[in-house]
CSV table of C-alpha atoms in Angstrom, one decimal:
chain,number,residue,atom,x,y,z
A,22,MET,CA,0.1,-0.4,0.1
A,23,GLN,CA,1.7,3.7,-1.3
A,24,ASN,CA,2.1,6.2,1.1
A,25,GLU,CA,-0.6,8.4,0.4
A,26,PRO,CA,-3.3,5.8,0.8
A,27,MET,CA,-1.9,4.4,3.8
A,28,GLN,CA,-2.1,8.1,5.3
A,29,ALA,CA,-5.7,7.9,4.5
A,30,VAL,CA,-6.4,4.7,6.0
A,31,ARG,CA,-4.4,6.0,9.2
A,32,ALA,CA,-6.7,9.1,9.2
A,33,ALA,CA,-9.7,6.8,9.1
A,34,VAL,CA,-9.0,4.4,12.0
A,35,ALA,CA,-8.2,7.7,14.0
A,36,CYS,CA,-9.9,8.2,17.7
A,37,GLU,CA,-10.2,10.3,20.5
A,38,ALA,CA,-8.1,8.5,23.1
A,39,MET,CA,-7.4,9.6,26.4
A,40,THR,CA,-6.5,7.9,29.9
A,41,LEU,CA,-7.9,9.3,33.0
A,42,GLU,CA,-5.8,10.2,36.1
A,43,ASN,CA,-7.9,7.0,38.0
A,44,GLY,CA,-6.5,5.3,35.0
A,45,LEU,CA,-10.1,4.7,32.6
A,46,THR,CA,-9.2,4.0,29.0
A,47,VAL,CA,-11.3,6.8,27.0
A,48,LEU,CA,-11.8,6.1,23.4
A,49,VAL,CA,-14.6,8.6,21.3
A,50,ARG,CA,-14.8,8.0,17.7
A,51,PRO,CA,-17.1,11.4,17.5
A,52,MET,CA,-19.4,10.4,14.0
A,53,PRO,CA,-21.8,13.7,13.0
A,54,GLY,CA,-24.4,13.2,10.5
A,55,TYR,CA,-25.4,9.4,12.6
A,56,SER,CA,-28.2,9.8,14.8
A,57,GLY,CA,-27.3,7.6,17.5
A,58,VAL,CA,-25.1,6.7,19.8
A,59,HIS,CA,-23.6,3.0,20.9
A,60,ALA,CA,-21.1,2.9,24.2
A,61,ILE,CA,-18.8,0.2,25.2
A,62,TYR,CA,-17.9,0.0,29.0
A,63,GLY,CA,-15.8,-3.1,29.9
A,64,THR,CA,-13.5,-5.2,31.7
A,65,ARG,CA,-10.6,-6.7,31.2
A,66,PHE,CA,-12.0,-10.0,33.1
A,67,GLY,CA,-13.5,-13.0,31.3
A,68,SER,CA,-14.1,-16.6,32.2
A,69,ILE,CA,-10.2,-17.9,32.3
A,70,ASP,CA,-9.9,-15.5,35.3
A,71,LEU,CA,-10.0,-18.3,37.3
A,72,GLU,CA,-7.2,-17.5,40.0
A,73,PHE,CA,-6.2,-14.1,40.9
A,74,GLU,CA,-4.5,-12.1,44.2
A,75,VAL,CA,-6.0,-8.8,44.9
A,76,ASP,CA,-4.3,-6.7,47.9
A,77,GLY,CA,-1.4,-10.1,47.7
A,78,ARG,CA,-5.0,-12.3,49.1
A,79,ARG,CA,-5.4,-14.9,46.9
A,80,VAL,CA,-9.1,-16.1,45.1
A,81,SER,CA,-9.8,-19.3,43.6
A,82,LEU,CA,-13.1,-18.8,41.4
A,83,PRO,CA,-15.5,-21.8,40.4
A,84,ALA,CA,-16.4,-21.9,36.6
A,85,GLY,CA,-18.4,-19.5,35.3
A,86,VAL,CA,-18.2,-16.7,37.7
A,87,ALA,CA,-17.3,-13.9,35.1
A,88,HIS,CA,-20.7,-14.7,33.3
A,89,PHE,CA,-22.8,-14.7,36.5
A,90,LEU,CA,-21.0,-11.2,37.5
A,91,GLU,CA,-22.3,-9.9,34.2
A,92,HIS,CA,-26.3,-10.6,35.2
A,93,LYS,CA,-25.9,-9.3,38.1
A,94,MET,CA,-24.3,-6.0,37.4
A,95,PHE,CA,-27.4,-5.2,36.0
A,96,GLU,CA,-29.2,-5.2,39.4
A,97,SER,CA,-29.4,-2.5,42.3
A,98,GLU,CA,-30.9,-1.3,45.1
A,99,ASP,CA,-32.5,0.9,43.6
A,100,GLY,CA,-34.2,-1.2,40.7
A,101,ASP,CA,-32.9,-3.2,37.4
A,102,ALA,CA,-31.0,-1.4,34.8
A,103,PHE,CA,-32.8,-2.3,32.2
A,104,ALA,CA,-35.8,-0.5,33.5
A,105,LYS,CA,-33.8,2.7,33.8
A,106,PHE,CA,-32.2,2.2,30.2
A,107,ALA,CA,-35.7,1.5,28.6
A,108,LYS,CA,-36.8,4.8,30.2
A,109,THR,CA,-34.1,6.6,28.3
A,110,GLY,CA,-35.1,5.0,25.1
A,111,ALA,CA,-31.4,3.2,24.9
A,112,SER,CA,-30.9,-0.4,23.6
A,113,ALA,CA,-29.1,-2.1,26.3
A,114,ASN,CA,-27.5,-5.2,26.2
A,115,ALA,CA,-23.8,-7.2,28.2
A,116,TYR,CA,-21.3,-10.6,27.2
A,117,THR,CA,-18.9,-12.1,28.7
A,118,GLY,CA,-16.2,-13.8,26.7
A,119,PHE,CA,-12.9,-15.6,27.5
A,120,ASP,CA,-10.9,-12.5,28.9
A,121,LYS,CA,-12.9,-9.7,28.5
A,122,THR,CA,-17.2,-8.7,29.9
A,123,CYS,CA,-18.7,-5.9,28.1
A,124,TYR,CA,-21.8,-3.7,29.1
A,125,LEU,CA,-23.4,-1.5,26.1
A,126,PHE,CA,-26.3,0.4,24.9
A,127,THR,CA,-27.7,1.9,21.9
A,128,ALA,CA,-29.5,5.6,22.1
A,129,THR,CA,-30.7,8.5,19.6
A,130,GLN,CA,-31.8,10.1,22.4
A,131,GLN,CA,-31.2,11.0,26.3
A,132,VAL,CA,-27.3,9.9,25.7
A,133,ASP,CA,-26.3,11.4,28.9
A,134,GLU,CA,-28.4,10.0,30.8
A,135,SER,CA,-28.0,6.6,29.3
A,136,LEU,CA,-24.3,6.9,30.1
A,137,ASP,CA,-24.9,8.0,33.4
A,138,ILE,CA,-26.9,4.8,34.2
A,139,LEU,CA,-24.0,2.6,32.3
A,140,LEU,CA,-21.4,3.5,34.6
A,141,SER,CA,-23.1,4.0,38.0
A,142,MET,CA,-24.6,0.0,37.6
A,143,VAL,CA,-21.0,-1.1,37.0
A,144,ASN,CA,-19.3,0.6,39.7
A,145,GLU,CA,-22.5,0.3,42.3
A,146,PRO,CA,-22.5,-3.5,42.6
A,147,TYR,CA,-24.9,-5.0,45.3
A,148,PHE,CA,-25.2,-9.0,45.6
A,149,THR,CA,-27.1,-11.0,48.4
A,150,LYS,CA,-27.6,-14.6,48.5
A,151,GLU,CA,-31.3,-14.2,47.9
A,152,THR,CA,-30.6,-12.7,44.5
A,153,ILE,CA,-27.9,-14.7,43.6
A,154,GLN,CA,-29.5,-18.1,44.4
A,155,LYS,CA,-32.7,-16.6,42.1
A,156,GLU,CA,-29.5,-16.1,39.3
A,157,GLN,CA,-28.4,-19.6,39.5
A,158,GLY,CA,-31.5,-20.3,38.3
A,159,ILE,CA,-31.9,-18.2,35.4
A,160,ILE,CA,-28.1,-19.0,34.3
A,161,GLY,CA,-28.6,-22.8,34.8
A,162,GLN,CA,-31.5,-22.9,31.7
A,163,GLU,CA,-28.9,-21.0,29.7
A,164,ILE,CA,-26.1,-23.0,30.4
A,165,LYS,CA,-28.9,-25.7,29.0
A,166,MET,CA,-29.3,-24.2,26.0
A,167,TYR,CA,-26.1,-24.1,24.8
A,168,ASP,CA,-25.4,-27.5,25.3
A,169,ASP,CA,-28.1,-28.3,22.5
A,170,SER,CA,-25.8,-25.7,20.3
A,171,PRO,CA,-23.6,-28.2,18.4
A,172,ASP,CA,-21.4,-25.3,17.1
A,173,TRP,CA,-20.8,-24.5,21.0
A,174,ARG,CA,-20.1,-27.7,21.6
A,175,ILE,CA,-17.6,-28.5,18.7
A,176,MET,CA,-15.6,-25.7,20.1
A,177,THR,CA,-15.6,-26.6,24.0
A,178,GLY,CA,-14.8,-29.9,22.8
A,179,LEU,CA,-11.8,-28.6,20.8
A,180,PHE,CA,-10.9,-26.8,23.9
A,181,GLY,CA,-11.0,-29.3,26.4
A,182,CYS,CA,-8.7,-31.6,23.7
A,183,LEU,CA,-6.5,-29.6,23.4
A,184,TYR,CA,-6.0,-28.3,27.1
A,185,HIS,CA,-4.6,-30.1,29.9
A,186,ASN,CA,-5.1,-27.3,32.4
A,187,HIS,CA,-5.6,-24.0,30.6
A,188,PRO,CA,-9.1,-22.5,32.4
A,189,ILE,CA,-10.5,-22.4,28.3
A,190,ARG,CA,-11.5,-25.5,28.8
A,191,ASN,CA,-14.4,-24.8,31.1
A,192,ASP,CA,-17.3,-23.3,29.7
A,193,ILE,CA,-17.8,-19.6,29.8
A,194,ALA,CA,-21.1,-19.9,31.4
A,195,GLY,CA,-20.0,-22.6,33.7
A,196,THR,CA,-21.8,-25.6,34.5
A,197,VAL,CA,-24.7,-26.1,37.4
A,198,GLU,CA,-22.4,-27.5,39.2
A,199,SER,CA,-19.9,-24.4,39.7
A,200,ILE,CA,-22.4,-21.9,39.4
A,201,ALA,CA,-23.9,-23.2,42.8
A,202,GLN,CA,-20.5,-22.4,44.3
A,203,ILE,CA,-20.9,-18.7,44.2
A,204,THR,CA,-20.9,-16.3,47.0
A,205,PRO,CA,-21.3,-12.6,47.2
A,206,GLU,CA,-18.2,-12.5,48.3
A,207,MET,CA,-16.5,-14.1,45.6
A,208,LEU,CA,-18.5,-11.6,43.3
A,209,TYR,CA,-17.2,-8.4,45.7
A,210,ASP,CA,-13.7,-9.7,45.3
A,211,CYS,CA,-14.1,-9.5,41.7
A,212,CYS,CA,-15.2,-6.3,41.3
A,213,LYS,CA,-12.7,-4.8,43.2
A,214,GLY,CA,-9.8,-6.9,41.7
A,215,PHE,CA,-11.1,-6.2,37.9
A,216,TYR,CA,-13.7,-3.7,37.9
A,217,ASN,CA,-11.7,-1.0,38.4
A,218,PRO,CA,-11.0,2.0,36.3
A,219,GLY,CA,-7.0,1.3,35.3
A,220,ASN,CA,-8.4,-2.3,33.3
A,221,MET,CA,-11.4,-1.4,31.8
A,222,VAL,CA,-12.8,1.4,28.7
A,223,LEU,CA,-15.3,3.3,28.1
A,224,ALA,CA,-15.1,2.9,23.7
A,225,VAL,CA,-18.0,5.3,22.7
A,226,ALA,CA,-19.0,6.4,18.8
A,227,GLY,CA,-21.9,8.3,16.9
A,228,ASN,CA,-23.7,11.7,17.3
A,229,ILE,CA,-20.9,12.7,20.2
A,230,THR,CA,-18.7,14.9,21.8
A,231,THR,CA,-15.6,13.8,24.0
A,232,ASP,CA,-16.5,16.5,26.0
A,233,GLN,CA,-19.8,14.9,26.3
A,234,VAL,CA,-17.9,11.7,27.5
A,235,LEU,CA,-15.1,12.9,30.1
A,236,ALA,CA,-18.4,15.1,31.4
A,237,ALA,CA,-20.0,12.0,32.6
A,238,CYS,CA,-17.0,10.1,33.6
A,239,LYS,CA,-16.2,13.1,36.1
A,240,ARG,CA,-20.1,12.3,36.9
A,241,ALA,CA,-19.5,8.7,37.8
A,242,LYS,CA,-18.6,7.7,40.8
A,243,LEU,CA,-15.2,5.7,39.9
A,244,PRO,CA,-12.8,4.5,42.4
A,245,ALA,CA,-9.8,6.9,42.7
A,246,LYS,CA,-7.7,3.7,43.7
A,247,PRO,CA,-7.5,0.5,42.1
A,248,ALA,CA,-6.7,-2.5,43.7
A,249,GLN,CA,-4.1,-4.6,43.4
A,250,VAL,CA,-4.5,-7.6,41.5
A,251,LYS,CA,-2.5,-10.2,39.8
A,252,ARG,CA,-3.7,-13.0,37.7
A,253,ILE,CA,-2.5,-16.4,38.1
A,254,GLN,CA,-2.3,-18.6,35.1
A,255,PRO,CA,-2.1,-23.3,35.6
A,256,GLN,CA,1.6,-24.4,34.1
A,257,GLU,CA,0.3,-25.5,30.7
A,258,PRO,CA,2.2,-28.7,28.3
A,259,GLU,CA,2.9,-28.2,24.7
A,260,THR,CA,1.1,-31.7,23.9
A,261,VAL,CA,-2.4,-31.6,24.1
A,262,ALA,CA,-4.3,-33.3,26.2
A,263,LYS,CA,-6.6,-35.3,24.3
A,264,GLU,CA,-6.2,-36.5,20.5
A,265,ARG,CA,-9.7,-37.1,19.6
A,266,MET,CA,-13.2,-37.0,20.9
A,267,GLU,CA,-16.4,-38.1,19.8
A,268,PHE,CA,-20.0,-38.3,20.9
A,269,SER,CA,-23.8,-37.3,19.5
A,270,MET,CA,-26.8,-34.9,19.8
A,271,GLN,CA,-29.7,-34.1,17.6
A,272,LEU,CA,-28.7,-32.7,14.7
A,273,ALA,CA,-28.7,-33.2,11.0
A,274,LYS,CA,-25.2,-33.3,9.5
A,275,PRO,CA,-22.2,-34.4,11.7
A,276,CYS,CA,-20.3,-31.8,12.8
A,277,LEU,CA,-16.4,-31.8,12.4
A,278,GLY,CA,-13.6,-30.0,14.5
A,279,VAL,CA,-10.1,-29.9,14.1
A,280,GLY,CA,-7.5,-27.6,16.3
A,281,PHE,CA,-4.1,-27.4,16.4
A,282,LYS,CA,-2.4,-26.1,19.7
A,283,GLU,CA,0.7,-23.3,19.2
A,284,THR,CA,2.9,-21.7,21.3
A,285,PRO,CA,1.3,-18.5,22.3
A,286,VAL,CA,2.4,-15.4,20.0
A,287,GLU,CA,2.9,-11.7,20.3
A,288,GLY,CA,1.8,-8.6,18.9
A,289,ALA,CA,-0.2,-7.5,16.6
A,290,LYS,CA,1.9,-8.5,13.6
A,291,ALA,CA,1.7,-12.0,14.8
A,292,GLU,CA,-1.6,-12.5,15.0
A,293,ILE,CA,-2.4,-10.7,12.0
A,294,ILE,CA,-0.1,-13.5,10.3
A,295,CYS,CA,-2.0,-16.1,12.6
A,296,ASP,CA,-5.7,-15.0,11.5
A,297,MET,CA,-4.9,-14.7,7.4
A,298,ILE,CA,-3.6,-18.3,7.4
A,299,THR,CA,-7.2,-19.8,8.5
A,300,GLU,CA,-8.2,-17.8,5.2
A,301,LEU,CA,-5.0,-18.8,3.2
A,302,VAL,CA,-6.0,-22.7,3.9
A,303,CYS,CA,-9.8,-23.0,3.9
A,304,GLY,CA,-11.0,-19.1,3.4
A,305,GLY,CA,-13.9,-19.0,0.8
A,306,MET,CA,-11.6,-17.7,-1.8
A,307,THR,CA,-9.3,-20.7,-2.2
A,308,ASP,CA,-9.6,-23.8,-4.4
A,309,PHE,CA,-9.2,-25.7,-1.5
A,310,TYR,CA,-12.7,-24.6,-0.1
A,311,ARG,CA,-14.3,-24.7,-3.5
A,312,SER,CA,-13.4,-27.8,-4.3
A,313,LEU,CA,-14.8,-29.2,-0.8
A,314,TYR,CA,-17.9,-27.2,-1.3
A,315,ASP,CA,-18.2,-28.2,-4.8
A,316,GLN,CA,-17.9,-31.6,-4.1
A,317,GLY,CA,-20.7,-31.4,-1.5
A,318,LEU,CA,-18.4,-32.4,1.1
A,319,VAL,CA,-19.1,-28.9,3.4
A,320,ASN,CA,-21.4,-26.5,4.2
A,321,PRO,CA,-20.7,-23.5,3.6
A,322,GLY,CA,-20.4,-22.3,7.2
A,323,PHE,CA,-16.8,-24.6,7.0
A,324,GLY,CA,-14.2,-22.4,7.6
A,325,GLY,CA,-11.0,-21.5,10.1
A,326,GLU,CA,-10.4,-18.9,13.3
A,327,PHE,CA,-7.7,-18.6,15.4
A,328,LEU,CA,-7.6,-17.2,19.0
A,329,VAL,CA,-4.8,-15.9,21.3
A,330,LEU,CA,-5.3,-15.1,24.9
A,331,ASP,CA,-2.9,-15.3,27.8
A,332,GLY,CA,-1.4,-18.9,28.0
A,333,CYS,CA,-3.4,-20.0,24.8
A,334,CYS,CA,-2.7,-19.8,21.1
A,335,CYS,CA,-4.8,-22.6,18.6
A,336,PHE,CA,-6.8,-22.3,15.5
A,337,LEU,CA,-10.1,-24.7,14.8
A,338,PHE,CA,-11.6,-25.6,11.8
A,339,THR,CA,-15.1,-26.2,11.9
A,340,GLY,CA,-17.7,-27.2,10.3
A,341,GLU,CA,-21.0,-29.4,9.1
A,342,THR,CA,-20.1,-32.5,6.8
A,343,ASP,CA,-21.3,-36.2,5.9
A,344,GLN,CA,-17.6,-37.2,5.6
A,345,PRO,CA,-15.8,-35.6,8.3
A,346,GLU,CA,-12.9,-38.3,8.5
A,347,LYS,CA,-12.4,-37.5,4.8
A,348,VAL,CA,-12.9,-34.1,4.9
A,349,ARG,CA,-9.9,-34.4,8.4
A,350,GLY,CA,-7.5,-35.7,6.0
A,351,LEU,CA,-8.0,-33.6,3.2
A,352,LEU,CA,-7.3,-30.6,5.5
A,353,LEU,CA,-3.9,-32.0,6.9
A,354,ASP,CA,-3.1,-32.7,3.1
A,355,GLU,CA,-4.0,-29.2,2.3
A,356,ILE,CA,-1.8,-27.5,4.9
A,357,GLU,CA,1.0,-29.8,4.0
A,358,ARG,CA,1.2,-28.6,0.7
A,359,LEU,CA,1.2,-25.2,1.5
A,360,ARG,CA,4.0,-26.0,4.2
A,361,LYS,CA,5.8,-27.3,1.2
A,362,GLU,CA,4.9,-24.8,-1.9
A,363,GLY,CA,4.4,-21.9,0.2
A,364,VAL,CA,1.1,-19.4,-0.3
A,365,ASN,CA,0.1,-18.1,-3.6
A,366,GLU,CA,0.8,-14.5,-4.0
A,367,GLU,CA,-2.4,-13.3,-5.5
A,368,LEU,CA,-4.3,-15.2,-2.9
A,369,PHE,CA,-1.9,-13.5,-0.7
A,370,THR,CA,-2.5,-10.0,-1.8
A,371,LEU,CA,-6.4,-10.8,-2.2
A,372,CYS,CA,-6.5,-11.8,1.6
A,373,LYS,CA,-4.4,-8.9,2.8
A,374,ASN,CA,-6.8,-6.6,0.5
A,375,GLN,CA,-9.5,-8.2,2.3
A,376,SER,CA,-8.4,-7.6,5.9
A,377,TYR,CA,-7.6,-4.5,5.2
A,378,GLY,CA,-11.5,-4.0,3.8
A,379,GLU,CA,-12.5,-5.5,6.9
A,380,MET,CA,-10.8,-3.3,9.2
A,381,LEU,CA,-12.1,0.0,7.3
A,382,GLN,CA,-15.9,-1.6,6.9
A,383,ASP,CA,-16.3,-2.0,11.3
A,384,LEU,CA,-15.8,1.9,11.2
A,385,GLU,CA,-19.0,2.5,8.9
A,386,ASN,CA,-21.5,1.9,11.6
A,387,ILE,CA,-21.6,3.4,15.0
A,388,GLU,CA,-21.9,-0.3,16.7
A,389,ASP,CA,-18.7,-1.9,14.8
A,390,SER,CA,-16.7,1.7,15.6
A,391,ALA,CA,-17.3,1.3,19.5
A,392,THR,CA,-16.6,-2.3,19.2
A,393,ALA,CA,-13.2,-1.8,17.1
A,394,LEU,CA,-12.6,0.4,19.5
A,395,ALA,CA,-12.7,-1.2,22.6
A,396,GLY,CA,-11.3,-4.4,20.9
A,397,SER,CA,-8.3,-2.2,20.5
A,398,PHE,CA,-8.2,-2.1,24.1
A,399,PHE,CA,-8.4,-5.2,24.6
A,400,ARG,CA,-5.9,-6.4,22.6
A,401,LYS,CA,-3.3,-3.8,24.1
A,402,ARG,CA,-2.8,-1.7,21.0
A,403,SER,CA,-4.6,1.1,18.8
A,404,LEU,CA,-6.0,0.7,15.4
A,405,THR,CA,-3.6,2.6,13.6
A,406,GLU,CA,-1.0,0.0,14.6
A,407,GLU,CA,-2.9,-2.7,14.0
A,408,ILE,CA,-3.2,-1.1,10.4
A,409,GLU,CA,0.3,-0.1,10.7
A,410,ALA,CA,1.6,-4.3,11.5
A,411,LEU,CA,-1.0,-5.6,8.3
A,412,ALA,CA,0.6,-3.1,6.2
A,413,SER,CA,4.1,-4.1,6.9
A,414,VAL,CA,3.0,-7.9,6.6
A,415,THR,CA,4.6,-10.2,3.9
A,416,ARG,CA,4.2,-13.8,1.7
A,417,GLN,CA,7.2,-14.9,3.0
A,418,GLU,CA,6.6,-13.8,6.6
A,419,VAL,CA,3.4,-16.2,6.6
A,420,ASP,CA,5.3,-19.4,4.9
A,421,GLU,CA,7.8,-19.4,7.6
A,422,ALA,CA,4.5,-19.3,10.1
A,423,LEU,CA,3.3,-22.4,8.4
A,424,GLN,CA,6.7,-24.3,8.9
A,425,THR,CA,5.9,-24.1,12.5
A,426,MET,CA,2.5,-24.1,12.8
A,427,LEU,CA,-0.9,-26.5,12.1
A,428,ARG,CA,1.5,-29.4,13.3
A,429,PRO,CA,-0.2,-32.7,12.9
A,430,GLU,CA,1.3,-33.9,15.8
A,431,ARG,CA,-0.6,-30.8,17.7
A,432,SER,CA,-3.5,-31.6,16.3
A,433,SER,CA,-6.8,-32.6,18.0
A,434,THR,CA,-10.3,-33.8,16.5
A,435,VAL,CA,-14.4,-33.4,17.4
A,436,ILE,CA,-16.8,-35.5,16.0
A,437,ILE,CA,-20.3,-34.8,17.2
A,438,TRP,CA,-22.2,-37.2,14.7
A,439,PRO,CA,-26.0,-37.3,14.7
A,440,LYS,CA,-28.0,-39.2,17.5
A,441,GLN,CA,-29.7,-42.4,16.3
A,442,GLU,CA,-33.2,-42.8,16.2
A,443,GLU,CA,-34.1,-45.4,19.2
A,444,ASN,CA,-36.4,-48.3,17.7
A,445,ALA,CA,-40.0,-48.2,18.9
């Protein structure tokens, strides 16, 4: 990409960024002419944070606490936050990931009031044994719902096969048994350790000014002195925990998952290379994907993804197929072919340009813009740094990465078979 277009791209991904005295990162993308505002208030605390020290005291959590806490944050002594958002006309939601929890709203009116609700609900937690017991039943039903999702089961199955000890083995929502162990004290410890401004981001995009966002932060009762927290991750060997897993569910077609356990990578460029590899192996532009699809071996959703977290790095290739063993073998053969012959230059250029397009497309509406800003915080870099890292990636670097990654000896396979109907 030439200098002038690159400058235009840098300008397109720019935002107003600042760190407040209390440590809170504030990222604002004013978008004049848009009618709405999308705000995300997020913390670096997710399902994999099960062991930590807060102010020198060790805390151990059962699986599912981060997700459980996400639900409880909408409750307070003076009412439910969803009801408050409804009065301002805002649409609110939240989600928990492996390494993050985010609270968000979209609004076209009373934006200042909605920002006040968002900041206060997260920074004024309220938990009792009675409200926790009620939530345990609600989340228990949600867990059972995920158990009926083949896409979710194939992914969690792969994590369980690839990893011996890393908490990614646990479902984000936990289990009915694990959430039954949750106490108010655990939730308050999590708030003290992770729900402090120095560990959080407020990302806002749309018809708003930075002054409006900063005024909301000033009105909020944000903690002034963050607690000292230290994450503790278990030791994880390089080998996979289990090479294979098979089970059955109620579904129309078998589902295949092939995972590869990698040594954790660091930096924007390394992660971008890994993301590109998934597209270069079996993305929609590859001859390999076309061949699988044209032969009726896979459905349109078959593809790969890359995941990197603290102490965890892996590739997952998943999808529906009537012939899982054949598709698995063809996938391994294609990876070996790429290792020997290298990546096609034209395909590499197409994938790189596609990545540029996706980065810029994420900034065309308020929801994706705010999500992109928050995501850059969780990845500990700016969008500008990411676009510059992408610009510097070469085909030779991708070929070099393929020499050490996606090794069959560090892979696991999960197959879900359709459950056979019992004879009457």
